[in-house]
Amino acid sequence: MDDKDLLNIIAIDDNGLILTQLKLLLSQSYHVNFSGFTNGPDALSFLKQHPTDLIFLDLNMPGMDGIEVLRHLSDINISASIVLLSGEDNNIIKMAKNLAQMRNLNVIIGIDKPITAGQIKQLIESLFKLPHHKSSHLTQRAFNLEELKTAIEAEQMCLYLQPKVTLSNEEVIGAEFLVRWNHPEFGVLSPFYFIDLIEHSDLVHDFSILVVKEAFEFIEQHFELLKSLTFNINLSVKNLEDLKLPERLAELASTYNVPTDMIVFEVTESLLIENLTQSLDVLLRLRLKGFSLSIDDFGTGYSSIKQLSQIPFCELKLDRCFIHDCAIDTDKQAIIEATAALAQNLNLKVVAEGIEQQQDLVFLGKYNIDYGQGYLFALPLEKLNFLKSIESQTNYNTQSRQALLRG
C-alpha cells in the first residue's frame, strides 16, 4: 500500500487488550492510522473531527453501549464501514447489524470476539473493493445550502438510472431515476451527501420538480426506444404537503408528451404516515391522473396492514437490508415470504432492492418476487449508457424473434 491507501481506522471497546490486539494485527500488514477508544463519547468527539474509513465497535460496553453509539453515528451521518464486535449471541449481532442498516449505516459484518488475523485480512481486502473508499475524506464534509443552490444553478445535479429487471428472465422493464451531484472537486456524489439538506429546506419542492422535468425531458427525447418501459421517480413526503402537486405533475407529463402510465412515483414508508390524511388526498389524485405509486424501503417504517391497504399503491419495494444474505438468513427469509404473500393479497407488484449475490437471487425466485434492482444486474448508469443497454436488449429481442420466425 502507498500513502494514498492509508487507512484511517478507529476501534471502540472498553477492553484495552482488545484495542492493543487490533492495533498489532492491523499494523503488521497494513498502512494504518489507528486510534483506540475505551468509551463511546470520546470516540464520537474524535469522529466529528477526523475522516475515518473503518470503525470496529464493541456492542456490550458500560455507560454508552454499542447500540447507542450506532444511533449517534447515524445522527452525524458517518459513511465509514463498520465492523460490530461482540461476545454475545449471534442473533444479537445480526439484529444489531439490521438496526444499523435501517439507520443507513454501512455495517459490513458482525464478528464474534476474539478477532483473528485471517478475519482482518478479509476485511481490509473487501474494504478496498468498496466504491465509497475513495471518498473517505468526504466522511465529515458537510455541505451548506448556498453550495447546493450554486450547484443547482450550475447544473451540477444530474440523473442516473438504476435498471429494474424481471427476476424470471432478468430483462430490463424499467429504471429508477437517481440524483447525483457532479461535484467539480469531489467527483460524482450520491444523495447521502446532500439529500437531507434539501429535504429540510425550502428547496425541496422546486428541486423535486426540477428532477421530474429532467426525467420527462429524457423520456421525450428517446421515446421510441423507451416507450415500453416504466420509470420510477422519488418524491419527498414533503412534496405531498402540496395539494396542487397532482395537477403540476400531470401538466408536466402533458408538456413533455410522457404518458402518465409510464411513471411510478415512489414515497418512503418510514415517513409516509406522519400526515396520512393529506398524503392520501394527494396520492389518490396522482392515481386518478394515471400515475402509478410505489412504497419504498418497505419494512423499515411503521405502517400497518390497514394503512397499506388504504393507500393506492401499485408496487412495494423491499428494503435492501432484508435482501442481503437472505439465502442464508432464516429471519430475512420469513420476512420476505410474509411480505410476498401480503403483496399478492393486496395485488401489489414486489421489487427486491439491493440484489448483489446470485444465491440471494435464486432464493427470491421462489417467492413470487416480480422485479429486482441491484449491482448483480447493473450499477446506476449514466443516461447514455442506459440507452446503449436498452438498444442492445432491443436488438437481441428482435434477432431472437426473427430466428423463431425462421424456424
JSON list of C-alpha atoms in Angstrom, two decimals, residues 12-15 38-43 58-70:
[
{"chain": "A", "resi": 12, "resn": "ILE", "atom": "CA", "xyz": [-14.25, 1.40, 20.31]},
{"chain": "A", "resi": 13, "resn": "ASP", "atom": "CA", "xyz": [-14.03, -1.24, 23.04]},
{"chain": "A", "resi": 14, "resn": "ASP", "atom": "CA", "xyz": [-13.94, -0.95, 26.83]},
{"chain": "A", "resi": 15, "resn": "ASN", "atom": "CA", "xyz": [-11.27, -3.69, 26.93]},
{"chain": "A", "resi": 38, "resn": "THR", "atom": "CA", "xyz": [-12.49, 2.72, 25.59]},
{"chain": "A", "resi": 39, "resn": "ASN", "atom": "CA", "xyz": [-15.80, 4.60, 25.53]},
{"chain": "A", "resi": 40, "resn": "GLY", "atom": "CA", "xyz": [-18.33, 5.93, 23.02]},
{"chain": "A", "resi": 41, "resn": "PRO", "atom": "CA", "xyz": [-18.38, 9.66, 23.86]},
{"chain": "A", "resi": 42, "resn": "ASP", "atom": "CA", "xyz": [-14.63, 10.11, 23.29]},
{"chain": "A", "resi": 43, "resn": "ALA", "atom": "CA", "xyz": [-14.82, 8.20, 20.01]},
{"chain": "A", "resi": 58, "resn": "ASP", "atom": "CA", "xyz": [-17.97, -3.43, 20.60]},
{"chain": "A", "resi": 59, "resn": "LEU", "atom": "CA", "xyz": [-21.68, -3.81, 21.35]},
{"chain": "A", "resi": 60, "resn": "ASN", "atom": "CA", "xyz": [-21.56, -4.54, 25.08]},
{"chain": "A", "resi": 61, "resn": "MET", "atom": "CA", "xyz": [-19.84, -1.64, 26.88]},
{"chain": "A", "resi": 62, "resn": "PRO", "atom": "CA", "xyz": [-20.59, 0.09, 30.19]},
{"chain": "A", "resi": 63, "resn": "GLY", "atom": "CA", "xyz": [-22.01, 3.59, 30.02]},
{"chain": "A", "resi": 64, "resn": "MET", "atom": "CA", "xyz": [-22.80, 4.19, 26.36]},
{"chain": "A", "resi": 65, "resn": "ASP", "atom": "CA", "xyz": [-23.22, 0.77, 24.74]},
{"chain": "A", "resi": 66, "resn": "GLY", "atom": "CA", "xyz": [-22.67, -0.08, 21.08]},
{"chain": "A", "resi": 67, "resn": "ILE", "atom": "CA", "xyz": [-26.33, 0.29, 20.12]},
{"chain": "A", "resi": 68, "resn": "GLU", "atom": "CA", "xyz": [-26.30, 3.85, 21.46]},
{"chain": "A", "resi": 69, "resn": "VAL", "atom": "CA", "xyz": [-23.08, 4.57, 19.58]},
{"chain": "A", "resi": 70, "resn": "LEU", "atom": "CA", "xyz": [-24.72, 3.38, 16.35]}
]
